[in-house]
Amino acid sequence: MASSGGEMMLHEESLFRSFPLAELMDLCTWRDMENTTTVQEFILLGFPGTWHFRVSLVVLFALMYSLTVTGNASIIALVWANRNLHTPMYFFLCNLSFLEIWYITSVVPKAMGVMLGTSQTISFRVCILQLFFLLSLGSTECFLLAVMAYDRYLAICYPLRYNSLMNNAFSAQLALSSWLGGFLAISLLAFLTSRLTFSGPKVINHFLCDIDSCLALSCTDTRPVELATFLISIIVVVVSCVVTLVSYMYIISTILRIQSAQGRKKAFSTCSAHLTVVTIWYSSTIFLYVKPSAQNSLDLNKLVNTFNTVVTPLLNPFIYTLRNKEVIQALEKAFQKK
């Protein structure tokens, strides 16, 4: 009997390696008939490939992580050290830079351990915690980008009243609302995900715990979680995206009415960096989360998640630095003093 049981487990493992992860629902169902033990930890697969390929990815991830933390921390220090940058726009930029540091930190250190094979397991509670922080920080970024678009709208469309409309108290309230809204929006989704039952395969075809991987492995009805994910995505991503788009419609309309070409160029330069970041962020975020079902390719989701969680936080400080004259001038002064 022990021999036949071992052969059955080997057969299940061979089936697991032969089929895509999204097709394991049936396997999960019939295995649950034999073993009702709830899964307490998962195994993260990371990226497939040879040892040298995975080591190369670890080196690349480590380099990008270092540049991201250094770049975003430098923006915060630069704004803090220069009184000329003590404006609502750079206050929101500091919030975004602070967020990006924690956003990439919630993913990359664990991902490097997964790819090296030294830390491939993750407990169920830590998995839910990572999912919660990852989605909460992502939601907060959506709200912050919408607030930054609204700030540029006031600055360009109402330049004479801007200082009274966007004062320090109001900008602090908008930033705090973005953080609270982002974390509160994901609390319900994290709670529903934590109530799912996992009794079958425990291997996640990813380098992090994301909502689609959890839904693919669950042996219970996932439709309530899928519906909650879709509705929260509509509220967070689509609504903030609409606010951003409407703001830029008014901004572009106002810029086109400026008579001088130099005036139009100056007005557009104040929001071009933010517009670039918005385009990059929302294109990947909408693909990942604004969908009625979780049946997208998990391998494709892995690639888009890499761009969203690793590449985008790296690009932001460079975009805001290279396309912002005030930041460039502040950097030049800082180097001249040294």
mmCIF file of C-alpha atoms in Angstrom:
data_model
loop_
_atom_site.group_PDB
_atom_site.id
_atom_site.type_symbol
_atom_site.label_atom_id
_atom_site.label_comp_id
_atom_site.label_asym_id
_atom_site.label_seq_id
_atom_site.Cartn_x
_atom_site.Cartn_y
_atom_site.Cartn_z
ATOM 1 C CA MET A 1 0.000 0.000 0.000
ATOM 2 C CA ALA A 2 2.872 2.397 0.819
ATOM 3 C CA SER A 3 4.425 1.680 -2.578
ATOM 4 C CA SER A 4 1.170 2.341 -4.440
ATOM 5 C CA GLY A 5 0.654 5.543 -2.444
ATOM 6 C CA GLY A 6 4.126 6.736 -3.436
ATOM 7 C CA GLU A 7 3.437 5.924 -7.073
ATOM 8 C CA MET A 8 0.194 7.922 -6.873
ATOM 9 C CA MET A 9 2.028 10.986 -5.492
ATOM 10 C CA LEU A 10 4.652 10.733 -8.251
ATOM 11 C CA HIS A 11 1.877 10.480 -10.826
ATOM 12 C CA GLU A 12 0.227 13.617 -9.410
ATOM 13 C CA GLU A 13 3.514 15.510 -9.492
ATOM 14 C CA SER A 14 4.108 14.509 -13.112
ATOM 15 C CA LEU A 15 0.630 15.720 -13.993
ATOM 16 C CA PHE A 16 1.333 18.991 -12.194
ATOM 17 C CA ARG A 17 4.462 19.617 -14.231
ATOM 18 C CA SER A 18 2.726 18.729 -17.501
ATOM 19 C CA PHE A 19 -0.220 21.124 -17.453
ATOM 20 C CA PRO A 20 -0.653 24.869 -16.997
ATOM 21 C CA LEU A 21 -1.407 26.043 -13.495
ATOM 22 C CA ALA A 22 -4.833 27.400 -14.414
ATOM 23 C CA GLU A 23 -5.945 23.882 -15.381
ATOM 24 C CA LEU A 24 -5.317 22.357 -11.929
ATOM 25 C CA MET A 25 -8.805 22.904 -10.568
ATOM 26 C CA ASP A 26 -9.903 19.363 -11.352
ATOM 27 C CA LEU A 27 -6.730 17.896 -9.849
ATOM 28 C CA CYS A 28 -7.325 19.969 -6.739
ATOM 29 C CA THR A 29 -10.862 18.677 -6.462
ATOM 30 C CA TRP A 30 -10.117 14.965 -6.631
ATOM 31 C CA ARG A 31 -7.013 15.180 -4.480
ATOM 32 C CA ASP A 32 -9.128 16.866 -1.778
ATOM 33 C CA MET A 33 -11.188 13.665 -1.551
ATOM 34 C CA GLU A 34 -8.100 11.823 -0.283
ATOM 35 C CA ASN A 35 -6.394 14.537 1.729
ATOM 36 C CA THR A 36 -8.364 17.301 3.476
ATOM 37 C CA THR A 37 -5.292 18.926 5.061
ATOM 38 C CA THR A 38 -5.250 22.676 4.441
ATOM 39 C CA VAL A 39 -2.116 23.989 2.742
ATOM 40 C CA GLN A 40 -0.082 26.122 5.165
ATOM 41 C CA GLU A 41 2.648 27.245 2.770
ATOM 42 C CA PHE A 42 3.274 27.653 -0.941
ATOM 43 C CA ILE A 43 6.261 27.128 -3.209
ATOM 44 C CA LEU A 44 7.126 29.984 -5.573
ATOM 45 C CA LEU A 45 8.556 28.804 -8.899
ATOM 46 C CA GLY A 46 9.980 32.137 -10.038
ATOM 47 C CA PHE A 47 11.380 32.115 -13.565
ATOM 48 C CA PRO A 48 12.191 28.926 -15.470
ATOM 49 C CA GLY A 49 15.660 28.435 -16.914
ATOM 50 C CA THR A 50 19.187 27.343 -16.106
ATOM 51 C CA TRP A 51 21.072 28.235 -12.953
ATOM 52 C CA HIS A 52 23.211 30.790 -14.818
ATOM 53 C CA PHE A 53 20.099 32.447 -16.249
ATOM 54 C CA ARG A 54 18.520 32.756 -12.803
ATOM 55 C CA VAL A 55 21.751 34.148 -11.325
ATOM 56 C CA SER A 56 21.832 36.725 -14.125
ATOM 57 C CA LEU A 57 18.260 37.718 -13.268
ATOM 58 C CA VAL A 58 19.184 38.049 -9.591
ATOM 59 C CA VAL A 59 22.080 40.363 -10.475
ATOM 60 C CA LEU A 60 19.764 42.414 -12.715
ATOM 61 C CA PHE A 61 17.054 42.600 -10.035
ATOM 62 C CA ALA A 62 19.635 43.599 -7.389
ATOM 63 C CA LEU A 63 20.991 46.361 -9.640
ATOM 64 C CA MET A 64 17.507 47.683 -10.441
ATOM 65 C CA TYR A 65 16.511 47.543 -6.774
ATOM 66 C CA SER A 66 19.602 49.517 -5.726
ATOM 67 C CA LEU A 67 19.047 52.148 -8.427
ATOM 68 C CA THR A 68 15.356 52.449 -7.546
ATOM 69 C CA VAL A 69 15.942 52.963 -3.825
ATOM 70 C CA THR A 70 18.846 55.346 -4.449
ATOM 71 C CA GLY A 71 16.976 57.342 -7.112
ATOM 72 C CA ASN A 72 13.748 57.756 -5.174
ATOM 73 C CA ALA A 73 15.547 58.491 -1.892
ATOM 74 C CA SER A 74 17.631 61.127 -3.726
ATOM 75 C CA ILE A 75 14.465 62.859 -4.943
ATOM 76 C CA ILE A 76 13.102 62.995 -1.373
ATOM 77 C CA ALA A 77 16.409 64.369 -0.058
ATOM 78 C CA LEU A 78 16.675 66.881 -2.903
ATOM 79 C CA VAL A 79 13.172 68.249 -2.322
ATOM 80 C CA TRP A 80 13.730 68.424 1.427
ATOM 81 C CA ALA A 81 17.045 70.307 1.005
ATOM 82 C CA ASN A 82 15.805 72.894 -1.531
ATOM 83 C CA ARG A 83 13.243 75.459 -0.441
ATOM 84 C CA ASN A 84 12.470 76.251 -4.085
ATOM 85 C CA LEU A 85 10.990 72.753 -4.356
ATOM 86 C CA HIS A 86 8.739 73.083 -1.297
ATOM 87 C CA THR A 87 5.563 73.169 -3.401
ATOM 88 C CA PRO A 88 2.535 70.841 -3.563
ATOM 89 C CA MET A 89 3.769 69.270 -6.798
ATOM 90 C CA TYR A 90 7.055 68.136 -5.228
ATOM 91 C CA PHE A 91 5.297 67.185 -2.002
ATOM 92 C CA PHE A 92 3.214 64.715 -4.013
ATOM 93 C CA LEU A 93 6.347 63.591 -5.866
ATOM 94 C CA CYS A 94 8.016 62.798 -2.522
ATOM 95 C CA ASN A 95 4.990 60.735 -1.538
ATOM 96 C CA LEU A 96 5.251 58.841 -4.832
ATOM 97 C CA SER A 97 8.999 58.263 -4.380
ATOM 98 C CA PHE A 98 8.480 57.024 -0.824
ATOM 99 C CA LEU A 99 5.777 54.662 -2.086
ATOM 100 C CA GLU A 100 7.991 53.309 -4.887
ATOM 101 C CA ILE A 101 10.716 52.386 -2.393
ATOM 102 C CA TRP A 102 8.310 50.239 -0.368
ATOM 103 C CA TYR A 103 6.562 48.933 -3.482
ATOM 104 C CA ILE A 104 9.715 47.401 -4.937
ATOM 105 C CA THR A 105 10.915 46.312 -1.476
ATOM 106 C CA SER A 106 7.777 44.212 -1.023
ATOM 107 C CA VAL A 107 8.729 42.180 -4.116
ATOM 108 C CA VAL A 108 12.405 42.122 -5.093
ATOM 109 C CA PRO A 109 14.198 40.741 -1.971
ATOM 110 C CA LYS A 110 11.866 37.720 -1.832
ATOM 111 C CA ALA A 111 12.017 37.296 -5.628
ATOM 112 C CA MET A 112 15.825 37.090 -5.518
ATOM 113 C CA GLY A 113 15.632 34.384 -2.852
ATOM 114 C CA VAL A 114 13.140 32.472 -5.004
ATOM 115 C CA MET A 115 15.371 32.624 -8.086
ATOM 116 C CA LEU A 116 18.435 31.532 -6.100
ATOM 117 C CA GLY A 117 16.459 28.647 -4.586
ATOM 118 C CA THR A 118 17.250 29.736 -1.004
ATOM 119 C CA SER A 119 13.767 31.016 -0.130
ATOM 120 C CA GLN A 120 11.187 29.419 -2.405
ATOM 121 C CA THR A 121 8.599 28.646 0.267
ATOM 122 C CA ILE A 122 6.224 31.239 1.643
ATOM 123 C CA SER A 123 3.669 30.692 4.382
ATOM 124 C CA PHE A 124 -0.010 31.315 3.697
ATOM 125 C CA ARG A 125 -0.137 34.280 6.083
ATOM 126 C CA VAL A 126 2.963 35.915 4.601
ATOM 127 C CA CYS A 127 1.538 35.301 1.125
ATOM 128 C CA ILE A 128 -1.672 37.148 2.018
ATOM 129 C CA LEU A 129 0.372 39.897 3.681
ATOM 130 C CA GLN A 130 2.503 40.381 0.564
ATOM 131 C CA LEU A 131 -0.594 40.434 -1.624
ATOM 132 C CA PHE A 132 -2.208 43.008 0.688
ATOM 133 C CA PHE A 133 0.767 45.383 0.717
ATOM 134 C CA LEU A 134 1.446 44.993 -3.005
ATOM 135 C CA LEU A 135 -2.147 45.781 -4.013
ATOM 136 C CA SER A 136 -2.551 48.498 -1.356
ATOM 137 C CA LEU A 137 0.571 50.327 -2.497
ATOM 138 C CA GLY A 138 -0.532 49.938 -6.114
ATOM 139 C CA SER A 139 -3.956 51.396 -5.288
ATOM 140 C CA THR A 140 -2.328 54.265 -3.422
ATOM 141 C CA GLU A 141 -0.191 55.000 -6.476
ATOM 142 C CA CYS A 142 -3.321 55.210 -8.628
ATOM 143 C CA PHE A 143 -4.834 57.754 -6.249
ATOM 144 C CA LEU A 144 -1.581 59.722 -5.981
ATOM 145 C CA LEU A 145 -1.226 59.941 -9.775
ATOM 146 C CA ALA A 146 -4.814 61.220 -10.000
ATOM 147 C CA VAL A 147 -4.103 63.809 -7.278
ATOM 148 C CA MET A 148 -0.944 64.905 -9.101
ATOM 149 C CA ALA A 149 -2.952 65.314 -12.319
ATOM 150 C CA TYR A 150 -5.510 67.431 -10.441
ATOM 151 C CA ASP A 151 -2.663 69.516 -9.021
ATOM 152 C CA ARG A 152 -1.309 70.190 -12.541
ATOM 153 C CA TYR A 153 -4.844 71.043 -13.681
ATOM 154 C CA LEU A 154 -5.150 73.729 -11.014
ATOM 155 C CA ALA A 155 -1.652 75.061 -11.697
ATOM 156 C CA ILE A 156 -2.170 75.439 -15.449
ATOM 157 C CA CYS A 157 -5.881 76.264 -15.674
ATOM 158 C CA TYR A 158 -6.034 78.545 -12.596
ATOM 159 C CA PRO A 159 -2.488 79.926 -12.185
ATOM 160 C CA LEU A 160 -3.539 83.077 -10.309
ATOM 161 C CA ARG A 161 -5.644 81.173 -7.764
ATOM 162 C CA TYR A 162 -3.376 78.107 -7.531
ATOM 163 C CA ASN A 163 -1.661 79.039 -4.243
ATOM 164 C CA SER A 164 -4.981 79.589 -2.502
ATOM 165 C CA LEU A 165 -6.665 76.521 -4.002
ATOM 166 C CA MET A 166 -3.782 74.080 -3.455
ATOM 167 C CA ASN A 167 -2.446 75.192 -0.078
ATOM 168 C CA ASN A 168 -0.321 73.076 2.263
ATOM 169 C CA ALA A 169 -3.275 71.849 4.325
ATOM 170 C CA PHE A 170 -5.283 70.764 1.280
ATOM 171 C CA SER A 171 -2.309 69.018 -0.348
ATOM 172 C CA ALA A 172 -1.623 67.136 2.909
ATOM 173 C CA GLN A 173 -5.279 66.063 3.051
ATOM 174 C CA LEU A 174 -5.150 64.798 -0.541
ATOM 175 C CA ALA A 175 -1.970 62.803 0.121
ATOM 176 C CA LEU A 176 -3.364 61.293 3.340
ATOM 177 C CA SER A 177 -6.629 60.403 1.584
ATOM 178 C CA SER A 178 -4.669 58.630 -1.157
ATOM 179 C CA TRP A 179 -2.801 56.471 1.366
ATOM 180 C CA LEU A 180 -5.889 55.666 3.447
ATOM 181 C CA GLY A 181 -8.034 55.008 0.369
ATOM 182 C CA GLY A 182 -5.453 52.682 -1.154
ATOM 183 C CA PHE A 183 -5.117 50.503 1.948
ATOM 184 C CA LEU A 184 -8.811 50.488 2.856
ATOM 185 C CA ALA A 185 -9.843 49.520 -0.695
ATOM 186 C CA ILE A 186 -7.731 46.346 -0.581
ATOM 187 C CA SER A 187 -8.670 45.307 2.970
ATOM 188 C CA LEU A 188 -11.887 43.581 1.854
ATOM 189 C CA LEU A 189 -10.141 41.798 -1.023
ATOM 190 C CA ALA A 190 -7.341 40.553 1.233
ATOM 191 C CA PHE A 191 -9.900 39.305 3.769
ATOM 192 C CA LEU A 192 -11.881 37.390 1.100
ATOM 193 C CA THR A 193 -8.681 35.873 -0.285
ATOM 194 C CA SER A 194 -7.621 34.749 3.191
ATOM 195 C CA ARG A 195 -10.920 32.837 3.505
ATOM 196 C CA LEU A 196 -10.183 30.676 0.442
ATOM 197 C CA THR A 197 -9.311 27.014 1.012
ATOM 198 C CA PHE A 198 -6.140 25.491 -0.461
ATOM 199 C CA SER A 199 -6.043 21.699 -0.194
ATOM 200 C CA GLY A 200 -4.380 20.613 -3.429
ATOM 201 C CA PRO A 201 -1.245 21.693 -5.315
ATOM 202 C CA LYS A 202 0.724 24.366 -3.490
ATOM 203 C CA VAL A 203 3.103 25.547 -6.200
ATOM 204 C CA ILE A 204 2.637 29.144 -7.420
ATOM 205 C CA ASN A 205 3.884 29.804 -10.936
ATOM 206 C CA HIS A 206 5.218 33.230 -10.011
ATOM 207 C CA PHE A 207 7.957 35.044 -8.063
ATOM 208 C CA LEU A 208 5.354 36.704 -5.791
ATOM 209 C CA CYS A 209 1.886 36.077 -4.361
ATOM 210 C CA ASP A 210 -0.627 37.715 -6.666
ATOM 211 C CA ILE A 211 -4.386 37.400 -6.794
ATOM 212 C CA ASP A 212 -4.555 35.331 -9.995
ATOM 213 C CA SER A 213 -2.183 32.658 -8.682
ATOM 214 C CA CYS A 214 -4.155 32.332 -5.444
ATOM 215 C CA LEU A 215 -7.426 31.985 -7.366
ATOM 216 C CA ALA A 216 -5.927 29.334 -9.655
ATOM 217 C CA LEU A 217 -4.861 27.178 -6.678
ATOM 218 C CA SER A 218 -7.975 27.534 -4.546
ATOM 219 C CA CYS A 219 -10.308 24.536 -4.217
ATOM 220 C CA THR A 220 -13.320 26.639 -3.192
ATOM 221 C CA ASP A 221 -15.629 28.880 -5.190
ATOM 222 C CA THR A 222 -13.536 31.874 -6.280
ATOM 223 C CA ARG A 223 -16.326 33.856 -7.955
ATOM 224 C CA PRO A 224 -16.905 36.202 -4.958
ATOM 225 C CA VAL A 225 -13.177 37.062 -4.901
ATOM 226 C CA GLU A 226 -13.087 37.536 -8.679
ATOM 227 C CA LEU A 227 -16.129 39.813 -8.487
ATOM 228 C CA ALA A 228 -14.598 41.812 -5.607
ATOM 229 C CA THR A 229 -11.326 42.126 -7.540
ATOM 230 C CA PHE A 230 -13.154 43.408 -10.602
ATOM 231 C CA LEU A 231 -15.292 45.917 -8.661
ATOM 232 C CA ILE A 232 -12.362 47.243 -6.627
ATOM 233 C CA SER A 233 -10.328 47.548 -9.828
ATOM 234 C CA ILE A 234 -13.123 49.591 -11.389
ATOM 235 C CA ILE A 235 -13.292 51.871 -8.338
ATOM 236 C CA VAL A 236 -9.540 52.294 -7.871
ATOM 237 C CA VAL A 237 -8.011 52.032 -11.339
ATOM 238 C CA VAL A 238 -10.735 53.198 -13.698
ATOM 239 C CA VAL A 239 -12.057 56.067 -11.544
ATOM 240 C CA SER A 240 -8.558 57.416 -10.847
ATOM 241 C CA CYS A 241 -7.693 56.998 -14.522
ATOM 242 C CA VAL A 242 -10.813 58.953 -15.541
ATOM 243 C CA VAL A 243 -9.914 61.761 -13.110
ATOM 244 C CA THR A 244 -6.440 61.859 -14.638
ATOM 245 C CA LEU A 245 -7.727 61.857 -18.219
ATOM 246 C CA VAL A 246 -10.308 64.596 -17.574
ATOM 247 C CA SER A 247 -7.660 66.707 -15.855
ATOM 248 C CA TYR A 248 -5.352 66.383 -18.849
ATOM 249 C CA MET A 249 -8.160 67.165 -21.279
ATOM 250 C CA TYR A 250 -8.612 70.531 -19.566
ATOM 251 C CA ILE A 251 -4.826 70.979 -19.326
ATOM 252 C CA ILE A 252 -4.275 70.362 -23.043
ATOM 253 C CA SER A 253 -7.231 72.596 -23.934
ATOM 254 C CA THR A 254 -5.750 75.419 -21.840
ATOM 255 C CA ILE A 255 -2.237 74.953 -23.252
ATOM 256 C CA LEU A 256 -3.508 75.118 -26.842
ATOM 257 C CA ARG A 257 -5.117 78.492 -26.095
ATOM 258 C CA ILE A 258 -1.793 80.012 -25.008
ATOM 259 C CA GLN A 259 -0.661 82.457 -27.718
ATOM 260 C CA SER A 260 3.141 82.133 -27.579
ATOM 261 C CA ALA A 261 4.964 78.921 -28.479
ATOM 262 C CA GLN A 262 7.369 79.456 -25.583
ATOM 263 C CA GLY A 263 4.441 79.743 -23.172
ATOM 264 C CA ARG A 264 2.909 76.513 -24.476
ATOM 265 C CA LYS A 265 6.255 74.721 -24.167
ATOM 266 C CA LYS A 266 6.752 75.939 -20.596
ATOM 267 C CA ALA A 267 3.232 74.910 -19.575
ATOM 268 C CA PHE A 268 3.552 71.454 -21.114
ATOM 269 C CA SER A 269 6.988 70.871 -19.561
ATOM 270 C CA THR A 270 5.459 71.093 -16.080
ATOM 271 C CA CYS A 271 3.257 68.035 -16.691
ATOM 272 C CA SER A 272 5.078 66.000 -19.379
ATOM 273 C CA ALA A 273 6.973 63.863 -16.858
ATOM 274 C CA HIS A 274 3.803 63.046 -14.939
ATOM 275 C CA LEU A 275 1.959 62.223 -18.168
ATOM 276 C CA THR A 276 4.724 59.766 -19.125
ATOM 277 C CA VAL A 277 4.541 58.015 -15.737
ATOM 278 C CA VAL A 278 0.741 57.864 -15.916
ATOM 279 C CA THR A 279 0.819 56.230 -19.363
ATOM 280 C CA ILE A 280 3.330 53.567 -18.284
ATOM 281 C CA TRP A 281 1.570 52.787 -14.991
ATOM 282 C CA TYR A 282 -2.045 52.579 -16.134
ATOM 283 C CA SER A 283 -1.350 50.534 -19.276
ATOM 284 C CA SER A 284 0.151 47.674 -17.240
ATOM 285 C CA THR A 285 -2.194 48.015 -14.252
ATOM 286 C CA ILE A 286 -5.380 47.912 -16.325
ATOM 287 C CA PHE A 287 -4.121 44.778 -18.113
ATOM 288 C CA LEU A 288 -3.418 43.013 -14.814
ATOM 289 C CA TYR A 289 -6.485 43.861 -12.752
ATOM 290 C CA VAL A 290 -9.396 45.320 -14.742
ATOM 291 C CA LYS A 291 -10.933 42.071 -15.999
ATOM 292 C CA PRO A 292 -14.018 40.061 -15.008
ATOM 293 C CA SER A 293 -12.113 36.748 -14.728
ATOM 294 C CA ALA A 294 -8.687 35.525 -13.629
ATOM 295 C CA GLN A 295 -8.160 33.221 -16.609
ATOM 296 C CA ASN A 296 -5.366 35.211 -18.273
ATOM 297 C CA SER A 297 -2.067 33.465 -18.928
ATOM 298 C CA LEU A 298 -0.117 33.361 -15.662
ATOM 299 C CA ASP A 299 3.169 33.444 -17.592
ATOM 300 C CA LEU A 300 2.072 36.642 -19.327
ATOM 301 C CA ASN A 301 0.944 38.080 -15.994
ATOM 302 C CA LYS A 302 4.401 37.286 -14.612
ATOM 303 C CA LEU A 303 6.090 39.355 -17.309
ATOM 304 C CA VAL A 304 3.703 42.294 -16.891
ATOM 305 C CA ASN A 305 4.079 42.105 -13.097
ATOM 306 C CA THR A 306 7.854 42.298 -13.513
ATOM 307 C CA PHE A 307 7.452 45.495 -15.497
ATOM 308 C CA ASN A 308 4.918 46.879 -13.025
ATOM 309 C CA THR A 309 6.726 46.089 -9.786
ATOM 310 C CA VAL A 310 10.406 46.330 -10.799
ATOM 311 C CA VAL A 311 10.836 48.423 -13.957
ATOM 312 C CA THR A 312 8.265 51.180 -13.319
ATOM 313 C CA PRO A 313 9.617 52.192 -9.854
ATOM 314 C CA LEU A 314 13.068 52.420 -11.475
ATOM 315 C CA LEU A 315 11.897 54.606 -14.360
ATOM 316 C CA ASN A 316 9.967 57.149 -12.280
ATOM 317 C CA PRO A 317 12.903 59.010 -10.667
ATOM 318 C CA PHE A 318 14.757 59.186 -13.994
ATOM 319 C CA ILE A 319 11.679 60.456 -15.826
ATOM 320 C CA TYR A 320 11.013 63.171 -13.262
ATOM 321 C CA THR A 321 14.696 64.127 -13.142
ATOM 322 C CA LEU A 322 15.506 64.217 -16.851
ATOM 323 C CA ARG A 323 12.268 65.953 -17.876
ATOM 324 C CA ASN A 324 12.048 68.569 -15.110
ATOM 325 C CA LYS A 325 14.183 71.721 -15.309
ATOM 326 C CA GLU A 326 13.663 72.654 -11.658
ATOM 327 C CA VAL A 327 14.944 69.271 -10.469
ATOM 328 C CA ILE A 328 17.916 69.467 -12.861
ATOM 329 C CA GLN A 329 18.789 72.952 -11.580
ATOM 330 C CA ALA A 330 18.532 71.749 -7.959
ATOM 331 C CA LEU A 331 20.860 68.832 -8.787
ATOM 332 C CA GLU A 332 23.364 71.160 -10.442
ATOM 333 C CA LYS A 333 23.394 73.416 -7.373
ATOM 334 C CA ALA A 334 23.875 70.411 -5.113
ATOM 335 C CA PHE A 335 26.895 69.214 -7.131
ATOM 336 C CA GLN A 336 28.346 72.736 -7.282
ATOM 337 C CA LYS A 337 28.193 73.021 -3.488
ATOM 338 C CA LYS A 338 30.052 69.714 -3.152
#
